[in-house]
mmCIF file of C-alpha atoms and ligand atoms in Angstrom:
data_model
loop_
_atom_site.group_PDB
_atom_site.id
_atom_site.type_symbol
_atom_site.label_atom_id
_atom_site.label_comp_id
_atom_site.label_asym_id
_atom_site.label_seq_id
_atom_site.Cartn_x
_atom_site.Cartn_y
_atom_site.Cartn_z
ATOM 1 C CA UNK Z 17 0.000 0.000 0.000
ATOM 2 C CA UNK Z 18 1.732 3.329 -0.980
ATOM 3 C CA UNK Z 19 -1.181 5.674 -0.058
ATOM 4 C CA UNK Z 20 -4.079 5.644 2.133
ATOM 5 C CA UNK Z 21 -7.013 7.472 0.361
ATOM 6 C CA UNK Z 22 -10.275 5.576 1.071
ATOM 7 C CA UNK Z 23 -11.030 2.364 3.363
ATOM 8 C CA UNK Z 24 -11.539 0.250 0.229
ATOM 9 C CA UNK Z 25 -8.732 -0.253 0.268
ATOM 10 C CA UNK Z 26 -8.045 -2.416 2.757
ATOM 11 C CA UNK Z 27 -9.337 -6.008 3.004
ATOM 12 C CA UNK Z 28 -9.819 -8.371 5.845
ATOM 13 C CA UNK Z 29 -6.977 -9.593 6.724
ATOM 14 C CA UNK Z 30 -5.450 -6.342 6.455
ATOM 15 C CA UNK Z 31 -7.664 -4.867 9.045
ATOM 16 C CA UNK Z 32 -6.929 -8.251 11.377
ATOM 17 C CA UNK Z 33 -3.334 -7.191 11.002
ATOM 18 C CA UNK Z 34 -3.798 -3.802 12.071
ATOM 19 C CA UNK Z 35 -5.910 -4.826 14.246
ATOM 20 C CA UNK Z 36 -3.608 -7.772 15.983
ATOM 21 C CA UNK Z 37 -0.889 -4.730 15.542
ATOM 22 C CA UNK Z 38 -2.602 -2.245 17.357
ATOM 23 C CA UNK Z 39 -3.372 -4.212 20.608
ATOM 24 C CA UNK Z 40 0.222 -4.937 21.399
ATOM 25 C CA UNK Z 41 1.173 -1.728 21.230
ATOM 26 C CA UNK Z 42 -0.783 -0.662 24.023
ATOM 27 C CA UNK Z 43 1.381 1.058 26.862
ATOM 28 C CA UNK Z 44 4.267 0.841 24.326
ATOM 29 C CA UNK Z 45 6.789 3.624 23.709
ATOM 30 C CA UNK Z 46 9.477 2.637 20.725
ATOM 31 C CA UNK Z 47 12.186 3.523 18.232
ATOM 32 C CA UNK Z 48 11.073 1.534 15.692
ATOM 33 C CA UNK Z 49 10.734 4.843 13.068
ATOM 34 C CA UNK Z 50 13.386 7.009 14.663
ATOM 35 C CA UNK Z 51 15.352 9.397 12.488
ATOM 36 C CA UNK Z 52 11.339 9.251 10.479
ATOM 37 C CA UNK Z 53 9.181 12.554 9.764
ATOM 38 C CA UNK Z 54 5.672 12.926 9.324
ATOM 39 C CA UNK Z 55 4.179 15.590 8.009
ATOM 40 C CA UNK Z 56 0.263 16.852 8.870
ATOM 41 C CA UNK Z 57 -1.306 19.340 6.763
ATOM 42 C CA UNK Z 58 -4.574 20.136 8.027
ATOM 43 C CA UNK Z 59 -6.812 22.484 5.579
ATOM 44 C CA UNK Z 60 -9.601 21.745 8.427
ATOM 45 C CA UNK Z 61 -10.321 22.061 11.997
ATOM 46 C CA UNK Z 62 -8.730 18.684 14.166
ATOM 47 C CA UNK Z 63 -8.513 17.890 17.440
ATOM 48 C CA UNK Z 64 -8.098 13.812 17.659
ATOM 49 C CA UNK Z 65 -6.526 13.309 14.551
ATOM 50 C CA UNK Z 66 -4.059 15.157 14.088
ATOM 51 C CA UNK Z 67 -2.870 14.744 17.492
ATOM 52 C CA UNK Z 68 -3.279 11.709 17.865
ATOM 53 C CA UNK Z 69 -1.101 10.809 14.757
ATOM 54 C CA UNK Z 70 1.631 13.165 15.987
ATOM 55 C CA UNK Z 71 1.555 11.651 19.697
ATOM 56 C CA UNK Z 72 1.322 8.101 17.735
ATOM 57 C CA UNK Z 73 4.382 9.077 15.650
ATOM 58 C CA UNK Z 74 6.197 10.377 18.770
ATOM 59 C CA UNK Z 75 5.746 7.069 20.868
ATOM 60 C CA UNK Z 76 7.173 5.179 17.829
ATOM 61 C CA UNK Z 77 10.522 7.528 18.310
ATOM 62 C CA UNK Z 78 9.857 9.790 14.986
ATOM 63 C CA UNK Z 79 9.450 13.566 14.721
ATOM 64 C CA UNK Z 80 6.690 15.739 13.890
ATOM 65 C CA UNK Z 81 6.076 19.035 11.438
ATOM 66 C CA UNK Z 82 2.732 20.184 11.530
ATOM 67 C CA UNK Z 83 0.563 22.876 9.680
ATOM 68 C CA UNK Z 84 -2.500 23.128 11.655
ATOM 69 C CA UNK Z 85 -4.747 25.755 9.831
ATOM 70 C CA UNK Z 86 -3.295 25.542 6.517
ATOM 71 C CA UNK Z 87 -5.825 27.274 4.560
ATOM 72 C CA UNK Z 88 -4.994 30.476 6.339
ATOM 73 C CA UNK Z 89 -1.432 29.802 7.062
ATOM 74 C CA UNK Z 90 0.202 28.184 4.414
ATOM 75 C CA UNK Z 91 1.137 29.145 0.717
ATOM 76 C CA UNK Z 92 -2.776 28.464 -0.247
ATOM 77 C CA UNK Z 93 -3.956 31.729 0.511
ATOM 78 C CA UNK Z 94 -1.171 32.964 -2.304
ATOM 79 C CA UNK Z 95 -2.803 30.318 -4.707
ATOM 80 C CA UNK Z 96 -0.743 27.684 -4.438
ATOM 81 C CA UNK Z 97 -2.379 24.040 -5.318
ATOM 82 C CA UNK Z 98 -2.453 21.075 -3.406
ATOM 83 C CA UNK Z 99 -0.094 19.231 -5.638
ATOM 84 C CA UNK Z 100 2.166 21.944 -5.757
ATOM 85 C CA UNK Z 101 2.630 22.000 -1.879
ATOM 86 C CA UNK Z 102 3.169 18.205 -1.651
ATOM 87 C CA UNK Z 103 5.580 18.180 -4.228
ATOM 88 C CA UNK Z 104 7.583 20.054 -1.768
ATOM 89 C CA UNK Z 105 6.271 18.487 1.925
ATOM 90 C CA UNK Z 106 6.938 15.372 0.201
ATOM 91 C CA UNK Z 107 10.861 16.173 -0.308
ATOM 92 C CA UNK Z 108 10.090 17.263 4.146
ATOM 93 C CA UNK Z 109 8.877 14.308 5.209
ATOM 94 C CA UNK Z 110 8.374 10.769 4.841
ATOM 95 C CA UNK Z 111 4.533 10.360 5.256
ATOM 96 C CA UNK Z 112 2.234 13.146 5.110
ATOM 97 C CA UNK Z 113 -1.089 13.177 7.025
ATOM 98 C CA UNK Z 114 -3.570 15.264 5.197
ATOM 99 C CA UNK Z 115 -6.823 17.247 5.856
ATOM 100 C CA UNK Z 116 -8.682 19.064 3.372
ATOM 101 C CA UNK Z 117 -12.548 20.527 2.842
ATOM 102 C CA UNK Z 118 -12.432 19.328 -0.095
ATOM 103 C CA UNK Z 119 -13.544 15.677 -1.626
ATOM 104 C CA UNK Z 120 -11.058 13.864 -3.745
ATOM 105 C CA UNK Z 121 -8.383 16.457 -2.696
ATOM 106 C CA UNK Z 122 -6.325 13.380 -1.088
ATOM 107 C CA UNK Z 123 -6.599 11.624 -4.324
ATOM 108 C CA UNK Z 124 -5.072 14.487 -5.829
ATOM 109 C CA UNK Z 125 -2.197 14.429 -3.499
ATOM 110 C CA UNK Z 126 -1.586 10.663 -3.657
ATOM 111 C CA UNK Z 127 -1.118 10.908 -7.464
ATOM 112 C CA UNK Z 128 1.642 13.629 -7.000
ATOM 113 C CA UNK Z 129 3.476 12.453 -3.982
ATOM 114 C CA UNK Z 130 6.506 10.675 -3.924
ATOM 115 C CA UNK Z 131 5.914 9.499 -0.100
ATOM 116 C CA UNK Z 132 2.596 8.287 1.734
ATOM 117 C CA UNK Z 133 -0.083 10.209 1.890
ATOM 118 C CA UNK Z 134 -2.804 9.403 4.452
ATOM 119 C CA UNK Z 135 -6.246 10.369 4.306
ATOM 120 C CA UNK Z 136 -7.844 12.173 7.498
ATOM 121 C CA UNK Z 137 -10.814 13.398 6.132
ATOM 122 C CA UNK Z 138 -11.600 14.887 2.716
ATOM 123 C CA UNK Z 139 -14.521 16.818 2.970
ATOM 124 C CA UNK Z 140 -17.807 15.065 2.995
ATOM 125 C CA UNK Z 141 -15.909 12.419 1.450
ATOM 126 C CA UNK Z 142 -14.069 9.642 3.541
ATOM 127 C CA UNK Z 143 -12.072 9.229 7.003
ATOM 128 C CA UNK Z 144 -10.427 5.549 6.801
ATOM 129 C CA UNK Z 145 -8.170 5.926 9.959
ATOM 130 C CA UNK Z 146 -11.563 7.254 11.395
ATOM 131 C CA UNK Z 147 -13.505 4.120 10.169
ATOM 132 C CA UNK Z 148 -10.456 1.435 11.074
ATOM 133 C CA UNK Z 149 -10.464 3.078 14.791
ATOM 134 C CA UNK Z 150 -14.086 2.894 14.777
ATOM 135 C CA UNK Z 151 -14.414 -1.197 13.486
ATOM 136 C CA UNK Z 152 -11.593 -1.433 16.031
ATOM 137 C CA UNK Z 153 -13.666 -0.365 19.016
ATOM 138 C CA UNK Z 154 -16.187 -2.618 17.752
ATOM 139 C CA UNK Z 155 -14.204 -5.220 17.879
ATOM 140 C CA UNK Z 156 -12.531 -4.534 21.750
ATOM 141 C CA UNK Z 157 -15.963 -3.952 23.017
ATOM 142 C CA UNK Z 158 -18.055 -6.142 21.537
ATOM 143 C CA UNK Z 159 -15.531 -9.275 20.943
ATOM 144 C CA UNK Z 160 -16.443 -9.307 16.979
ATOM 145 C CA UNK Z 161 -16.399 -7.804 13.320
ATOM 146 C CA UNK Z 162 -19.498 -10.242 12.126
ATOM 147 C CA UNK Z 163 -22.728 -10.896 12.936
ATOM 148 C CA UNK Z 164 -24.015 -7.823 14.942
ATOM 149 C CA UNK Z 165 -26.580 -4.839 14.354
ATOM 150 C CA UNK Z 166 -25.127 -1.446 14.240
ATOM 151 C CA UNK Z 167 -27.436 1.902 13.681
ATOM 152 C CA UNK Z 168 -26.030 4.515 12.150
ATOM 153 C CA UNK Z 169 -28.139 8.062 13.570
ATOM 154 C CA UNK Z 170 -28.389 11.365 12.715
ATOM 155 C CA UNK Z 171 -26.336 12.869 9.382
ATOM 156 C CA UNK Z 172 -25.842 10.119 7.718
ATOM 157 C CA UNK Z 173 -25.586 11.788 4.142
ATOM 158 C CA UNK Z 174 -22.998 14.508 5.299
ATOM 159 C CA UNK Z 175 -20.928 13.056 7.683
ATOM 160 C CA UNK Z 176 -17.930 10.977 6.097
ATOM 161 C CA UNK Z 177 -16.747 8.945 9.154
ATOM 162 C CA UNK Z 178 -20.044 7.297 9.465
ATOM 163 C CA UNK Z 179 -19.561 6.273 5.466
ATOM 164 C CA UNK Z 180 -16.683 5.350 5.382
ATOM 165 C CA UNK Z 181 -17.610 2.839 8.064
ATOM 166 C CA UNK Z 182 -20.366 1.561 6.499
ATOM 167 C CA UNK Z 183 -18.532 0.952 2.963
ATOM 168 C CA UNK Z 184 -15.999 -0.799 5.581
ATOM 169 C CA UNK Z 185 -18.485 -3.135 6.869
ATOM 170 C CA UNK Z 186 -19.552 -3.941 3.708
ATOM 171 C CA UNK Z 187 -16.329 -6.452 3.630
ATOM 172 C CA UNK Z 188 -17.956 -8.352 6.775
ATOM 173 C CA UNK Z 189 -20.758 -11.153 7.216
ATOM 174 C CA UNK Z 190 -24.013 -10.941 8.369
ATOM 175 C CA UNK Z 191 -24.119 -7.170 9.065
ATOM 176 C CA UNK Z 192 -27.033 -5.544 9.380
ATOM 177 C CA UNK Z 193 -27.342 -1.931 9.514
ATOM 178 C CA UNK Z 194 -29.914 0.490 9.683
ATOM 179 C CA UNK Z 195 -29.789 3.969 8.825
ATOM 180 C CA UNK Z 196 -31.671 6.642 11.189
ATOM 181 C CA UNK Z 197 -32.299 9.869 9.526
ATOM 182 C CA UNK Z 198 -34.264 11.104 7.808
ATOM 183 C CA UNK Z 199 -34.976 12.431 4.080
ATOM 184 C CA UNK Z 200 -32.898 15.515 4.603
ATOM 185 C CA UNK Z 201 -29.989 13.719 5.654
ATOM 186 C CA UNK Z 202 -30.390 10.163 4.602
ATOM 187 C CA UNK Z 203 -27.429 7.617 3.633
ATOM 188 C CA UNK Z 204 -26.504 8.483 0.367
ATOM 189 C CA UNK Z 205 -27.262 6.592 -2.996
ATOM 190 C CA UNK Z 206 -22.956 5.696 -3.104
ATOM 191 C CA UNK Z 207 -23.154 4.169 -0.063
ATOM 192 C CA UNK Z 208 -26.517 2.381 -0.697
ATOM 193 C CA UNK Z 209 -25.081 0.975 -4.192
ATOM 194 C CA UNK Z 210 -22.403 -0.625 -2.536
ATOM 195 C CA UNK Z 211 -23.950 -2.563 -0.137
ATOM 196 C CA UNK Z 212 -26.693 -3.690 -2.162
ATOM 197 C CA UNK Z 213 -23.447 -5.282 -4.419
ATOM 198 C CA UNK Z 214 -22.166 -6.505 -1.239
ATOM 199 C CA UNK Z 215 -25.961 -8.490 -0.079
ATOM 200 C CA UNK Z 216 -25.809 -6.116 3.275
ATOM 201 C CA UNK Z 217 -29.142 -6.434 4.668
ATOM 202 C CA UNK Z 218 -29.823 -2.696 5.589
ATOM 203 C CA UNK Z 219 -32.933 -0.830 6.241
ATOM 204 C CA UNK Z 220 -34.063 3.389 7.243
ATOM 205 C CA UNK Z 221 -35.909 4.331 9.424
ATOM 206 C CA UNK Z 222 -36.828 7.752 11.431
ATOM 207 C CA UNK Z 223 -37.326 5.785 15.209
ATOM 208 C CA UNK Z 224 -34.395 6.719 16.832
ATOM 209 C CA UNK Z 225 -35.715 4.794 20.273
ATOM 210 C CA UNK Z 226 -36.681 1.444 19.149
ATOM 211 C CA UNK Z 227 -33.886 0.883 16.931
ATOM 212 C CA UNK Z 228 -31.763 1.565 20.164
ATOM 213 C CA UNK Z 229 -32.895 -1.271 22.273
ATOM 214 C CA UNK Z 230 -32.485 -3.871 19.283
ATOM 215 C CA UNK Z 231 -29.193 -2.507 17.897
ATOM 216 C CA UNK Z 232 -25.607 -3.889 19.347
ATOM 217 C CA UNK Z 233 -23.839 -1.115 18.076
ATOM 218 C CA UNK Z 234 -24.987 2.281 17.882
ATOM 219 C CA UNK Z 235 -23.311 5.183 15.841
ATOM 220 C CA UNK Z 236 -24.222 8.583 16.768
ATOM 221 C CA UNK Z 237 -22.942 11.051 14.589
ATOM 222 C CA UNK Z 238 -22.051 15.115 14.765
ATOM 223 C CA UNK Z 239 -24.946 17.170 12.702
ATOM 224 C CA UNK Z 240 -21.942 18.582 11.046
ATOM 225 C CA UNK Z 241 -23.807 21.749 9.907
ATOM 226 C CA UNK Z 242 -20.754 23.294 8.413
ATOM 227 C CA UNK Z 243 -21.367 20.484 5.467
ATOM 228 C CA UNK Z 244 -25.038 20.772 5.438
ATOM 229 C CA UNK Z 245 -26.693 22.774 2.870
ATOM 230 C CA UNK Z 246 -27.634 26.062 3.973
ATOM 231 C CA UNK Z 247 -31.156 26.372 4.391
ATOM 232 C CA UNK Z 248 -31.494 23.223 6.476
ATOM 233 C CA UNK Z 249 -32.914 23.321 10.007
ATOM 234 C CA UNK Z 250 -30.299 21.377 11.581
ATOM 235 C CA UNK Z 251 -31.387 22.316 15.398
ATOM 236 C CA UNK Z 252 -34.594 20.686 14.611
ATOM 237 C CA UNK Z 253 -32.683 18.043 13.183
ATOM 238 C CA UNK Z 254 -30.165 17.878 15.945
ATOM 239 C CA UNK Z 255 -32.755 17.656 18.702
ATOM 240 C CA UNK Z 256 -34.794 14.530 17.049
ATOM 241 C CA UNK Z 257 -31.849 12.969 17.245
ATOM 242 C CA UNK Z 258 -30.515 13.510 19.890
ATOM 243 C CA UNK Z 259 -29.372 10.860 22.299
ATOM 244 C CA UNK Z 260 -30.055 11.063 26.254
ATOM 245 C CA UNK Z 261 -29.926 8.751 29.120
ATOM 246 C CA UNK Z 262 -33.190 7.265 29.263
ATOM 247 C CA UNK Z 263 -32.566 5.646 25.712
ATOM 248 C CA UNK Z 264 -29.255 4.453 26.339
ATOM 249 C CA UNK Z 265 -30.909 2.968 29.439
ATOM 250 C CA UNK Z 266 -32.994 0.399 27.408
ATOM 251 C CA UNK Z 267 -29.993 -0.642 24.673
ATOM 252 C CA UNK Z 268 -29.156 -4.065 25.255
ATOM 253 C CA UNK Z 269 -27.142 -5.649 27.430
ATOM 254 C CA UNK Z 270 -23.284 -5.289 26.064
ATOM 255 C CA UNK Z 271 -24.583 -2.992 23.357
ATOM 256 C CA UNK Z 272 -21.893 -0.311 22.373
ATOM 257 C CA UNK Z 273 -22.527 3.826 21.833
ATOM 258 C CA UNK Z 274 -20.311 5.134 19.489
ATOM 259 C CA UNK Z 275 -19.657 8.380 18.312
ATOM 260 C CA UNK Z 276 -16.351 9.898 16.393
ATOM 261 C CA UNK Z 277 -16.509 12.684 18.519
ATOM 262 C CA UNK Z 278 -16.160 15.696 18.703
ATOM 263 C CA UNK Z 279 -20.444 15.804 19.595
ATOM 264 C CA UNK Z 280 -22.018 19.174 19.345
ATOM 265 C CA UNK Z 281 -25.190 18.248 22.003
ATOM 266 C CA UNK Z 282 -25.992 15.161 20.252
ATOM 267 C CA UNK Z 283 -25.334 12.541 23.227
ATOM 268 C CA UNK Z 284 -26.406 14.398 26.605
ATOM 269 C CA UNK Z 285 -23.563 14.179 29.087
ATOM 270 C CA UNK Z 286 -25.111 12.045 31.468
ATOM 271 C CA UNK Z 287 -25.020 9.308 29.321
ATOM 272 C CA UNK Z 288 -21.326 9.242 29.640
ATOM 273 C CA UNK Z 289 -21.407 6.972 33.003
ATOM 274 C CA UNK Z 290 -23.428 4.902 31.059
ATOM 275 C CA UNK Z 291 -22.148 1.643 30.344
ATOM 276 C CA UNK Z 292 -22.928 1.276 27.038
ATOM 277 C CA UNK Z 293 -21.206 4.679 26.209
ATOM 278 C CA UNK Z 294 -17.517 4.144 24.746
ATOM 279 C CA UNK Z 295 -16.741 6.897 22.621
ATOM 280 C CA UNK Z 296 -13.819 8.256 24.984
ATOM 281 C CA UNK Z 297 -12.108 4.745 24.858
ATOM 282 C CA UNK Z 298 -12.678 4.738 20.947
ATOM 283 C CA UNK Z 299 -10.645 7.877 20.713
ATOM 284 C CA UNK Z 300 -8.051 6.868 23.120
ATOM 285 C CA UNK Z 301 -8.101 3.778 20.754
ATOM 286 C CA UNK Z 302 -7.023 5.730 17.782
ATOM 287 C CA UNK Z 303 -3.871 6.050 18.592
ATOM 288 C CA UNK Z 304 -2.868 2.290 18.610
ATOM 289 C CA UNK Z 305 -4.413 2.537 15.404
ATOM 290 C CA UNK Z 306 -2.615 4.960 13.954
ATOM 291 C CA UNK Z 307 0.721 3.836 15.626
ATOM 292 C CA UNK Z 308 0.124 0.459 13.795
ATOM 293 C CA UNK Z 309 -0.938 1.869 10.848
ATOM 294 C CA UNK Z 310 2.113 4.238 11.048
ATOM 295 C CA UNK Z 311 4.393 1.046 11.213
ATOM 296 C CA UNK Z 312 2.504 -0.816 8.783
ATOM 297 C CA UNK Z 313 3.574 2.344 6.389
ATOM 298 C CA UNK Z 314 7.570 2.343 7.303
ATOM 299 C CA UNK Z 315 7.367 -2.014 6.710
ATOM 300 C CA UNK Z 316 8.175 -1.873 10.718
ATOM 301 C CA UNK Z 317 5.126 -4.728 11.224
HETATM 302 N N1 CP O 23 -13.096 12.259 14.900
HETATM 303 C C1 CP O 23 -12.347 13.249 14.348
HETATM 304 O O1 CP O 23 -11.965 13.218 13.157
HETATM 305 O O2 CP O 23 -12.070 14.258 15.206
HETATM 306 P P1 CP O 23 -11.248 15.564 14.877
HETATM 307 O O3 CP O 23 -12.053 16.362 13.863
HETATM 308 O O4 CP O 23 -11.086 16.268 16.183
HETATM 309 O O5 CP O 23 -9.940 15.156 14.260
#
């Protein structure tokens, strides 16, 4: 694998690898990519991922350059394009960790870049590390990648971790998922396409509540409004799907609430004592996941 644009692109037993990977490097501090720079350009507002790449990087013993609001503070704002400004990060470092508002712009770096270029989150388009971080807590909490029920809530249409996860779980069996949303910011037709290719039994549906207590996994997402058309009432939209503590009380017993984070009102803060409430652990996850992925990169594995 030379780049990491979309979660396609990684299969089964890749993901076990990671997966096998990232759970013995918990606690672990190393020098396995000494003397190795990454590089994160972030064109978009990050607080887990770019962090946690750079603290994953660190623990593995290699240095850090970072851009952290590089649409106002890099060579962009005097019209310089994205392949222009990898062609010369890419002579900086030796992987480059890239943000951008816009879809398909880490395709665009990938074909110009000499070194690795990992996608974290092109516009409404994908998130893979996002998606691999969240199959991972899936798999910690709920002891499997097959056979379970996870609901995806709220923006489902403009909210890119939350598809790249499903066109992940398209690679696994006996997956059912059901959308809740509704028309305004439904799962979109991509997403749809593929899994009907891939026999994924999936429904949607607007009842937030009763596809809570059947569901093992439940995927809260952000209402993301600075994606959503303009126009849209997304406080409306926000509050009928919002998630509180009397619905997490009737999930099932060892169901999972997930969310990418950062949350915007969308899970009430007293469901965070809940049991079923993990989305802390799943970002403190993301950086074994990264720091395998990161060694996966250099062929340190
Ligand atoms: N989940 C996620 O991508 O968070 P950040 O936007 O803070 O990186």
């Amino acid at each position: 694998m030379q780049h990491l644009v979309e979660t396609q692109q990684f299969d089964r037993a890749a993901l076990k690898r990671l997966f096998e990977l990232a759970s013995s490097l918990e606690g672990k501090r190393e020098e396995s990519l000494k003397g190795k720079i990454l590089a994160s350009l972030f064109y978009a507002p990050s607080t887990r991922t770019r962090l946690s790449f750079e603290s994953s990087m660190m623990r593995l013993g290699g240095n850090v350059i970072s851009m952290e609001n590089a649409s106002e503070s890099s060579s962009a704002t005097k019209g310089e394009s994205i392949e222009d400004t990898i062609r010369i990060v890419d002579d900086y470092a030796d992987v480059i960790v890239l943000r951008h508002t816009e879809v398909g712009t880490a395709a665009r770096a990938a074909a110009v870049s000499r070194v690795p270029i990992i996608n974290a989150g092109d516009g409404v388009g994908q998130h893979p590390t996002q998606s691999f971080l969240d199959l991972y807590t899936i798999e910690r909490e709920i002891g499997r990648t097959d056979d379970f029920h996870i609901a995806f809530v709220g923006n489902l249409a403009y909210y890119r971790s939350a598809r790249s996860l499903a066109y992940l779980l398209g690679k696994y069996k006996n997956v059912k998922m059901t959308f809740v949303s509704g028309p305004e910011l439904g799962m979109k037709d991509d997403v749809k396409e593929y899994l009907k290719e891939k026999n994924v039994d999936f429904t949607e549906t607007e009842d937030l509540e009763g596809t809570m207590q059947i569901a093992d996994v439940v995927y809260q997402t952000r209402m993301a409004e600075e994606w959503i058309p303009k126009g849209t009432d997304f406080e409306k939209l926000r509050q009928k799907y919002t998630i509180t503590r009397p619905m997490t009380d009737h999930m099932k017993d060892g169901a999972i609430l997930i969310h990418p984070l950062p949350r915007a009102g969308e899970i009430s803060p007293d469901v965070d004592d809940s049991p079923h409430a993990v989305y802390f652990k799943q970002a403190a996850y993301g950086v074994l996941v990264r720091m395998a992925l990161l060694k996966l990169f250099f062929g340190k594995a």
